[in-house]
Coordinates of C-alpha atoms and ligand atoms in Angstrom, one line a residue:
M1 CA 13.1 17.6 -8.2
P2 CA 14.6 15.3 -10.8
S3 CA 12.1 13.6 -13.1
S4 CA 11.2 9.9 -13.0
A5 CA 13.0 9.4 -16.3
S6 CA 16.3 10.9 -15.0
L7 CA 16.1 9.0 -11.7
F8 CA 15.4 5.7 -13.4
T9 CA 18.4 6.3 -15.7
R10 CA 20.6 6.9 -12.7
A11 CA 19.0 4.0 -10.7
Q12 CA 19.7 1.5 -13.5
Q13 CA 23.4 2.3 -13.4
L14 CA 23.6 1.5 -9.7
I15 CA 20.8 -0.8 -8.7
P16 CA 20.0 -4.1 -10.6
G17 CA 17.1 -3.2 -12.9
G18 CA 16.9 0.2 -11.2
V19 CA 14.7 -1.3 -8.4
N20 CA 14.9 -2.9 -5.0
S21 CA 12.1 -5.3 -5.6
P22 CA 11.6 -6.7 -9.2
V23 CA 7.8 -6.0 -9.8
R24 CA 8.4 -2.3 -9.4
A25 CA 10.4 -2.3 -12.7
F26 CA 7.1 -2.5 -14.8
R27 CA 8.7 -5.3 -16.9
S28 CA 5.4 -7.2 -17.3
V29 CA 3.4 -4.2 -18.3
G30 CA 6.1 -2.5 -20.3
G31 CA 7.3 1.1 -20.0
A32 CA 9.4 2.7 -17.2
P33 CA 8.2 3.1 -13.6
F34 CA 7.4 6.4 -12.0
F35 CA 9.2 7.5 -8.8
T36 CA 7.0 8.6 -5.9
R37 CA 7.7 11.8 -4.0
S38 CA 4.9 11.5 -1.4
A39 CA 1.7 9.6 -0.6
R40 CA -1.4 10.6 1.4
G41 CA -4.7 8.8 1.7
A42 CA -5.6 7.0 -1.5
T43 CA -3.2 9.1 -3.6
L44 CA 0.5 8.9 -4.7
T45 CA 2.2 12.0 -5.9
T46 CA 5.0 11.3 -8.4
V47 CA 8.2 13.3 -8.6
D48 CA 6.9 14.6 -11.9
G49 CA 3.9 16.1 -10.1
R50 CA 1.2 13.7 -11.1
E51 CA -1.4 12.6 -8.6
L52 CA -2.5 8.9 -9.0
I53 CA -5.3 7.0 -7.2
D54 CA -3.4 4.0 -5.8
F55 CA -4.6 0.4 -5.9
V56 CA -1.4 -1.1 -4.6
C57 CA -1.4 0.5 -1.1
T58 CA 2.3 -0.3 -0.7
W59 CA 1.4 -4.0 -1.5
G60 CA -1.1 -4.2 1.3
P61 CA 0.1 -2.5 4.5
A62 CA -1.7 0.9 3.9
I63 CA -5.2 -0.3 4.9
H64 CA -5.9 3.1 6.4
G65 CA -4.5 5.0 3.4
H66 CA -1.0 6.4 3.0
N67 CA 0.6 8.5 5.7
H68 CA -2.2 8.3 8.2
P69 CA -1.9 11.1 10.8
R70 CA -2.4 8.7 13.7
I71 CA 0.3 6.3 12.5
R72 CA 2.7 9.2 11.9
A73 CA 2.0 10.5 15.4
A74 CA 2.7 7.1 16.9
I75 CA 6.0 6.9 15.1
A76 CA 6.9 10.4 16.1
A77 CA 6.1 9.6 19.8
A78 CA 8.2 6.5 19.7
L79 CA 11.1 8.3 18.0
E80 CA 11.3 10.6 21.0
H81 CA 12.6 7.6 23.0
G82 CA 15.1 6.3 20.4
T83 CA 15.2 4.1 17.3
S84 CA 16.4 0.7 18.5
F85 CA 17.5 -0.7 21.9
G86 CA 18.6 -4.3 21.4
T87 CA 16.8 -5.1 24.6
P88 CA 13.1 -6.0 25.2
N89 CA 10.8 -3.0 24.9
P90 CA 7.2 -2.4 26.0
Y91 CA 5.8 -2.2 22.4
E92 CA 6.7 -5.9 21.9
V93 CA 4.3 -6.9 24.7
E94 CA 1.5 -4.7 23.5
M95 CA 1.9 -6.0 19.9
A96 CA 1.9 -9.6 21.0
E97 CA -1.3 -9.0 23.1
L98 CA -3.0 -7.4 20.1
I99 CA -2.1 -10.3 17.7
V100 CA -3.1 -13.0 20.2
K101 CA -6.4 -11.2 20.9
F102 CA -7.5 -11.3 17.3
F103 CA -5.9 -14.6 16.2
P104 CA -7.2 -17.3 18.7
S105 CA -4.9 -19.9 17.0
I106 CA -1.9 -17.8 18.1
R107 CA -1.0 -18.4 21.7
K108 CA 2.6 -17.2 21.4
V109 CA 4.2 -15.0 18.7
R110 CA 7.7 -13.9 17.7
M111 CA 8.3 -10.7 15.8
C112 CA 10.8 -10.4 12.9
N113 CA 11.4 -7.9 10.1
S114 CA 9.6 -9.1 7.0
G115 CA 7.1 -11.6 5.7
T116 CA 10.0 -13.5 4.2
E117 CA 11.6 -13.9 7.6
A118 CA 8.3 -15.0 9.1
T119 CA 7.7 -17.8 6.6
M120 CA 11.3 -18.9 6.6
S121 CA 11.3 -19.2 10.3
A122 CA 8.0 -20.9 10.6
I123 CA 9.2 -23.6 8.1
R124 CA 12.4 -24.1 10.2
L125 CA 10.3 -24.4 13.3
A126 CA 7.9 -26.9 11.7
R127 CA 10.8 -29.0 10.6
G128 CA 12.5 -28.8 14.0
F129 CA 9.2 -29.6 15.8
T130 CA 8.2 -32.6 13.6
Q131 CA 11.8 -33.7 12.9
R132 CA 10.9 -34.1 9.3
D133 CA 12.5 -32.4 6.3
K134 CA 9.9 -32.1 3.5
I135 CA 7.3 -29.4 3.1
I136 CA 4.3 -29.0 0.8
K137 CA 3.6 -25.7 -0.9
F138 CA 1.2 -24.8 -3.8
A139 CA 2.0 -23.6 -7.3
G140 CA 1.4 -19.9 -7.5
C141 CA 1.5 -19.2 -3.7
Y142 CA 4.3 -16.8 -2.8
H143 CA 5.8 -16.9 0.6
G144 CA 8.7 -14.5 0.3
H145 CA 12.1 -15.3 -1.2
S146 CA 13.8 -17.8 1.1
D147 CA 15.2 -20.9 -0.7
S148 CA 12.7 -23.6 0.3
L149 CA 9.8 -21.4 -0.7
L150 CA 10.9 -19.9 -4.0
I151 CA 9.8 -22.9 -6.0
K152 CA 6.8 -22.4 -8.3
A153 CA 6.3 -19.1 -6.5
G154 CA 3.8 -16.4 -7.5
S155 CA 4.2 -12.6 -7.3
G156 CA 7.3 -11.0 -8.9
A157 CA 9.0 -14.4 -9.3
L158 CA 6.2 -15.4 -11.6
T159 CA 5.7 -12.0 -13.3
H160 CA 9.3 -12.2 -14.4
G161 CA 8.9 -15.7 -15.8
H162 CA 11.1 -17.4 -13.2
P163 CA 8.8 -19.1 -10.7
D164 CA 11.9 -21.2 -9.8
S165 CA 14.8 -19.0 -9.0
A166 CA 18.4 -19.7 -10.1
G167 CA 20.7 -20.1 -7.1
I168 CA 18.6 -22.7 -5.3
P169 CA 20.4 -26.0 -4.9
A170 CA 18.5 -29.0 -6.3
A171 CA 19.0 -30.7 -3.0
F172 CA 16.9 -27.9 -1.3
A173 CA 14.2 -28.0 -4.1
R174 CA 13.8 -31.8 -3.5
E175 CA 12.6 -31.1 0.0
T176 CA 9.8 -28.9 -1.3
V177 CA 6.8 -30.8 -2.7
V178 CA 4.9 -28.4 -5.0
L179 CA 1.2 -29.2 -5.6
P180 CA -1.6 -27.6 -7.6
Y181 CA -3.9 -25.4 -5.4
N182 CA -7.6 -26.4 -5.0
D183 CA -6.8 -30.1 -5.6
P184 CA -7.4 -32.3 -2.6
A185 CA -6.4 -35.5 -4.4
A186 CA -2.9 -34.1 -5.0
I187 CA -2.5 -33.7 -1.2
A188 CA -3.6 -37.2 -0.5
A189 CA -1.2 -38.5 -3.1
A190 CA 1.7 -36.4 -1.8
F191 CA 1.2 -37.7 1.8
A192 CA 1.0 -41.3 0.4
A193 CA 4.2 -40.8 -1.6
N194 CA 6.2 -39.3 1.3
P195 CA 5.1 -41.3 4.4
G196 CA 6.2 -39.7 7.7
Q197 CA 8.3 -37.1 5.9
I198 CA 6.1 -34.1 5.5
A199 CA 6.8 -31.5 8.2
C200 CA 4.1 -29.0 7.1
I201 CA 1.8 -27.6 4.5
I202 CA 2.2 -23.9 4.0
L203 CA -0.3 -21.9 1.9
E204 CA -2.0 -18.6 1.3
P205 CA -5.5 -19.4 2.5
Y206 CA -6.8 -16.9 -0.1
I207 CA -4.1 -16.5 -2.7
G208 CA -3.0 -12.9 -3.4
N209 CA 0.2 -13.4 -5.3
I210 CA -1.0 -14.8 -8.6
G211 CA -3.8 -12.4 -8.6
F212 CA -6.6 -13.0 -6.1
I213 CA -7.8 -16.6 -5.9
K214 CA -10.1 -18.2 -3.4
P215 CA -10.2 -21.8 -2.2
D216 CA -13.1 -24.0 -3.3
A217 CA -15.7 -24.7 -0.6
G218 CA -14.3 -27.3 1.8
Y219 CA -10.7 -27.2 0.5
L220 CA -9.2 -25.5 3.5
Q221 CA -11.0 -27.9 5.8
Y222 CA -9.6 -30.8 3.8
V223 CA -6.0 -29.4 4.1
R224 CA -6.5 -29.0 7.9
E225 CA -7.7 -32.6 8.3
A226 CA -5.0 -34.0 6.1
C227 CA -2.3 -32.3 8.2
T228 CA -3.8 -33.6 11.4
T229 CA -4.1 -37.1 10.1
H230 CA -0.5 -37.2 8.9
G231 CA 1.2 -35.4 11.8
A232 CA 2.2 -32.4 9.7
L233 CA 1.8 -28.8 10.8
L234 CA -0.6 -26.5 8.9
I235 CA 1.0 -23.0 8.3
F236 CA -1.3 -20.3 7.1
D237 CA 0.7 -17.5 5.4
E238 CA -1.5 -14.6 6.3
V239 CA 1.2 -12.0 5.6
M240 CA -1.2 -10.4 3.1
T241 CA -4.6 -11.4 4.4
G242 CA -4.0 -11.0 8.1
F243 CA -6.0 -8.0 9.5
R244 CA -7.0 -7.3 5.8
Q245 CA -9.7 -9.8 5.1
A246 CA -10.8 -9.6 8.8
R247 CA -9.1 -8.7 12.0
G248 CA -8.5 -12.4 12.5
G249 CA -7.5 -13.0 8.9
V250 CA -8.9 -15.7 6.6
Q251 CA -8.8 -18.2 9.5
E252 CA -11.6 -16.2 11.2
L253 CA -13.7 -16.0 8.0
E254 CA -13.3 -19.7 7.1
K255 CA -13.2 -21.0 10.7
I256 CA -10.0 -23.0 10.3
T257 CA -7.4 -23.3 13.1
P258 CA -3.9 -23.6 11.7
D259 CA -0.9 -24.7 13.9
L260 CA 1.2 -21.7 12.8
T261 CA 0.4 -18.3 11.2
C262 CA 2.7 -15.9 9.4
L263 CA 1.9 -12.2 9.5
G264 CA 3.5 -9.0 8.1
K265 CA 2.4 -6.0 6.0
I266 CA -0.5 -4.4 7.9
I267 CA 1.0 -5.2 11.4
G268 CA 3.9 -2.9 10.5
G269 CA 1.8 0.1 9.6
G270 CA 4.0 0.8 6.6
L271 CA 7.4 0.0 8.4
P272 CA 9.3 -3.3 8.0
V273 CA 7.8 -6.0 10.2
G274 CA 6.9 -9.7 10.1
A275 CA 5.7 -12.1 12.8
F276 CA 4.9 -15.8 13.2
G277 CA 3.0 -17.5 15.9
G278 CA 0.7 -20.3 16.9
R279 CA 0.5 -23.3 19.2
A280 CA 2.4 -22.7 22.4
D281 CA 3.9 -26.2 22.4
V282 CA 5.3 -25.5 18.9
M283 CA 6.5 -22.0 19.6
D284 CA 8.3 -23.1 22.7
Y285 CA 10.6 -25.1 20.4
L286 CA 12.2 -21.7 19.5
A287 CA 15.4 -20.4 21.1
P288 CA 16.0 -19.5 23.9
L289 CA 13.5 -22.1 25.2
G290 CA 14.0 -24.8 22.5
P291 CA 16.4 -26.1 19.9
V292 CA 15.2 -24.1 16.8
Y293 CA 17.4 -21.0 16.3
Q294 CA 15.8 -17.7 15.2
A295 CA 16.9 -14.2 15.9
G296 CA 17.1 -10.5 14.7
T297 CA 19.1 -7.4 15.5
L298 CA 16.2 -5.2 14.8
S299 CA 13.3 -7.6 15.6
G300 CA 10.7 -5.9 17.7
N301 CA 11.9 -2.5 16.5
P302 CA 10.1 0.2 18.5
L303 CA 9.3 2.5 15.6
A304 CA 7.9 -0.3 13.5
L305 CA 5.8 -1.7 16.3
A306 CA 4.5 1.7 17.3
A307 CA 3.3 2.1 13.7
G308 CA 1.8 -1.4 13.7
I309 CA 0.1 -1.0 17.0
A310 CA -1.6 2.3 15.9
S311 CA -2.7 0.5 12.7
L312 CA -4.2 -2.5 14.6
Q313 CA -5.9 -0.2 17.2
M314 CA -7.6 1.7 14.4
L315 CA -8.8 -1.6 12.9
E316 CA -10.1 -2.6 16.3
E317 CA -12.0 0.7 16.8
L318 CA -13.3 1.2 13.3
N319 CA -14.0 -2.4 12.1
P320 CA -13.9 -1.2 8.5
Y321 CA -14.3 -4.5 6.8
A322 CA -17.9 -4.1 5.6
K323 CA -17.0 -0.7 4.2
L324 CA -13.9 -2.1 2.5
D325 CA -15.9 -5.0 1.0
A326 CA -18.5 -2.5 -0.4
L327 CA -15.6 -0.5 -2.0
G328 CA -14.1 -3.6 -3.5
R329 CA -17.5 -4.7 -4.9
Q330 CA -18.0 -1.2 -6.4
V331 CA -14.8 -1.5 -8.4
V332 CA -15.4 -5.1 -9.7
T333 CA -19.0 -4.3 -10.5
A334 CA -18.0 -1.3 -12.6
A335 CA -15.3 -3.3 -14.4
L336 CA -17.6 -6.3 -15.1
A337 CA -20.3 -3.9 -16.5
A338 CA -17.8 -2.3 -18.8
A339 CA -16.4 -5.6 -19.9
T340 CA -19.9 -7.0 -20.6
A341 CA -20.8 -3.9 -22.6
K342 CA -17.7 -4.4 -24.6
G343 CA -18.1 -8.2 -25.0
L344 CA -14.8 -8.8 -23.3
P345 CA -14.4 -11.9 -21.2
L346 CA -13.4 -10.9 -17.6
Q347 CA -13.1 -12.7 -14.3
A348 CA -13.2 -10.5 -11.2
P349 CA -12.8 -12.5 -8.0
Q350 CA -13.1 -10.2 -5.0
T351 CA -13.5 -10.5 -1.2
G352 CA -13.2 -7.4 0.9
S353 CA -10.4 -5.1 -0.1
M354 CA -8.6 -7.6 -2.3
F355 CA -9.5 -8.5 -5.9
S356 CA -8.1 -9.0 -9.4
L357 CA -9.2 -8.5 -13.0
F358 CA -8.3 -11.5 -15.2
F359 CA -8.9 -11.1 -18.9
T360 CA -10.1 -14.7 -19.5
P361 CA -13.4 -16.5 -20.1
T362 CA -12.4 -19.3 -17.6
P363 CA -12.9 -19.0 -13.8
V364 CA -9.5 -18.7 -12.2
R365 CA -8.9 -21.2 -9.4
D366 CA -5.2 -22.2 -9.7
M367 CA -1.9 -21.3 -11.4
P368 CA -2.7 -22.7 -14.9
T369 CA -6.1 -20.9 -15.1
A370 CA -4.4 -17.6 -13.9
L371 CA -1.7 -18.0 -16.5
A372 CA -4.3 -18.5 -19.2
S373 CA -5.5 -15.0 -18.8
D374 CA -4.4 -12.3 -21.3
A375 CA -1.4 -10.6 -19.6
K376 CA -0.7 -8.6 -22.7
L377 CA -4.2 -7.1 -22.7
F378 CA -3.7 -6.4 -19.0
G379 CA -0.6 -4.4 -19.8
K380 CA -2.6 -2.3 -22.2
F381 CA -5.3 -1.8 -19.6
F382 CA -2.7 -0.9 -17.0
H383 CA -1.3 1.9 -19.1
A384 CA -4.8 3.2 -20.0
C385 CA -5.6 3.4 -16.3
L386 CA -2.3 5.0 -15.5
A387 CA -2.9 7.6 -18.2
G388 CA -6.2 8.4 -16.6
G389 CA -4.6 8.8 -13.2
V390 CA -5.2 5.4 -11.6
Y391 CA -2.3 3.2 -10.5
L392 CA -2.9 -0.6 -10.6
P393 CA -0.4 -3.4 -9.6
P394 CA 2.0 -3.4 -12.6
S395 CA 1.4 -7.1 -13.3
A396 CA -1.5 -9.3 -14.4
Y397 CA -0.6 -11.7 -11.5
E398 CA -1.0 -9.5 -8.4
A399 CA -4.0 -8.6 -6.2
W400 CA -5.3 -5.1 -6.0
F401 CA -5.6 -3.4 -2.6
L402 CA -8.0 -0.9 -1.2
S403 CA -7.9 1.3 1.8
T404 CA -10.5 3.1 3.8
A405 CA -9.2 6.3 2.3
H406 CA -10.5 5.3 -1.1
E407 CA -14.1 6.0 0.0
G408 CA -15.9 8.8 -1.7
A409 CA -14.5 10.8 -4.7
A410 CA -11.4 8.6 -5.2
I411 CA -13.4 5.4 -5.7
D412 CA -16.0 7.0 -8.0
R413 CA -13.3 8.6 -10.1
A414 CA -11.3 5.4 -10.2
C415 CA -14.3 3.4 -11.4
E416 CA -14.9 5.8 -14.2
V417 CA -11.3 5.6 -15.3
I418 CA -11.3 1.7 -15.1
A419 CA -14.5 1.5 -17.1
S420 CA -13.3 3.8 -19.8
A421 CA -9.9 2.0 -20.0
I422 CA -11.8 -1.3 -20.5
K423 CA -13.9 0.4 -23.2
S424 CA -10.7 1.5 -25.0
L425 CA -9.1 -2.0 -25.2
Ligands
PLP1 C1 4.4 -10.2 0.8 C2 4.3 -11.6 1.2 C3 5.3 -12.3 1.8 C4 6.7 -11.7 1.9 O1 6.7 -10.6 2.8 P1 8.0 -9.5 2.6 O2 7.7 -8.6 3.7 O3 7.9 -9.0 1.3 O4 9.2 -10.3 2.8 C5 5.1 -13.6 2.2 N1 3.9 -14.1 2.0 C6 2.9 -13.5 1.5 C7 1.5 -14.2 1.4 C8 3.0 -12.2 1.0 O5 2.0 -11.6 0.4

């Protein structure tokens, strides 16, 4: 097996930056990425033979741990019948029934192939339905990489210092109103400044893409009411939080009913999938019923949906959310104790299996407070953890993810490594 170093040398000659998604390149933490040969449960095995406890979980999908036998069996069973048909297939109906069952706000749903497609299509649908062009998004929220949404975006776009991408026409950017998160007055001002022009507000109800940030009490309720008052649609981007914070996502926990919801990640069980759904009257604006076009050669792919259905069925049977929350609490408690002992300021927002460690004395509630954290110190912390066999998101501005497979020895060992890494800073 070639080493990570030799693979990365070859990759850099052929693939821009050597990676197919920027954050994988380790630019913000320094050093070169490892290549993974295999993954099982809470563990990644690198091509160099190292075993790492993984807090990335393929950026969220692997809520049952990597390479779960039941998901593998579901894919194998579907594979017996073929890889893609280009016609309707039974898995699509089963998946739609599962999504609608757990998300009462979703009466109809359309499958696509990524979270990016889901948010891009939901925005187009909102514009078509309202016959308005402008949208509101929030600084630090990442909704995939389509043009309208890659403005003041979080995640890899932010990590690489370009929250606004080159290649987006100024005319497109003008249709996207970017506001600070957790600031109700900014929303009121934006509606006043753009009367009758705002098609929708899109947001991550809990932000996971600038690190993990939660809304202030009452904020989501305010956003809901402002949309209703001004005839704009409310889009919850639950690509990351859907089926992770609860089976019904953040909207179940916070008791908010959005008009449209975007899903992805967990609903694909580790294969490429996205979905968007919501009010039936809005969804019926989609082709072939309505005037808003949206399509996909591989949409509703049988292998991806078989994997996703198995993943959702396990969440239905196991209801692992209390367990995942306890695991998350164990990690942040260990980190906070180590930071206190060391006299190091640390913020550790956590709900369920998502959390972040921000090296800053200031509570993190929006993009500026996240950016005020010490990213350089995070890089040092990241490498100390990696040396100890624990793999964190390779950026100070990403959420960490847990799976049910972390329970037991993996979480105990990881907490020890994290605490001693903090001590070493
Ligand atoms: C990951 C993510 C996306 C994009 O999904 P892809 O499958 O990477 O295109 C969109 N929104 C949120 C909130 C995400 O976390």
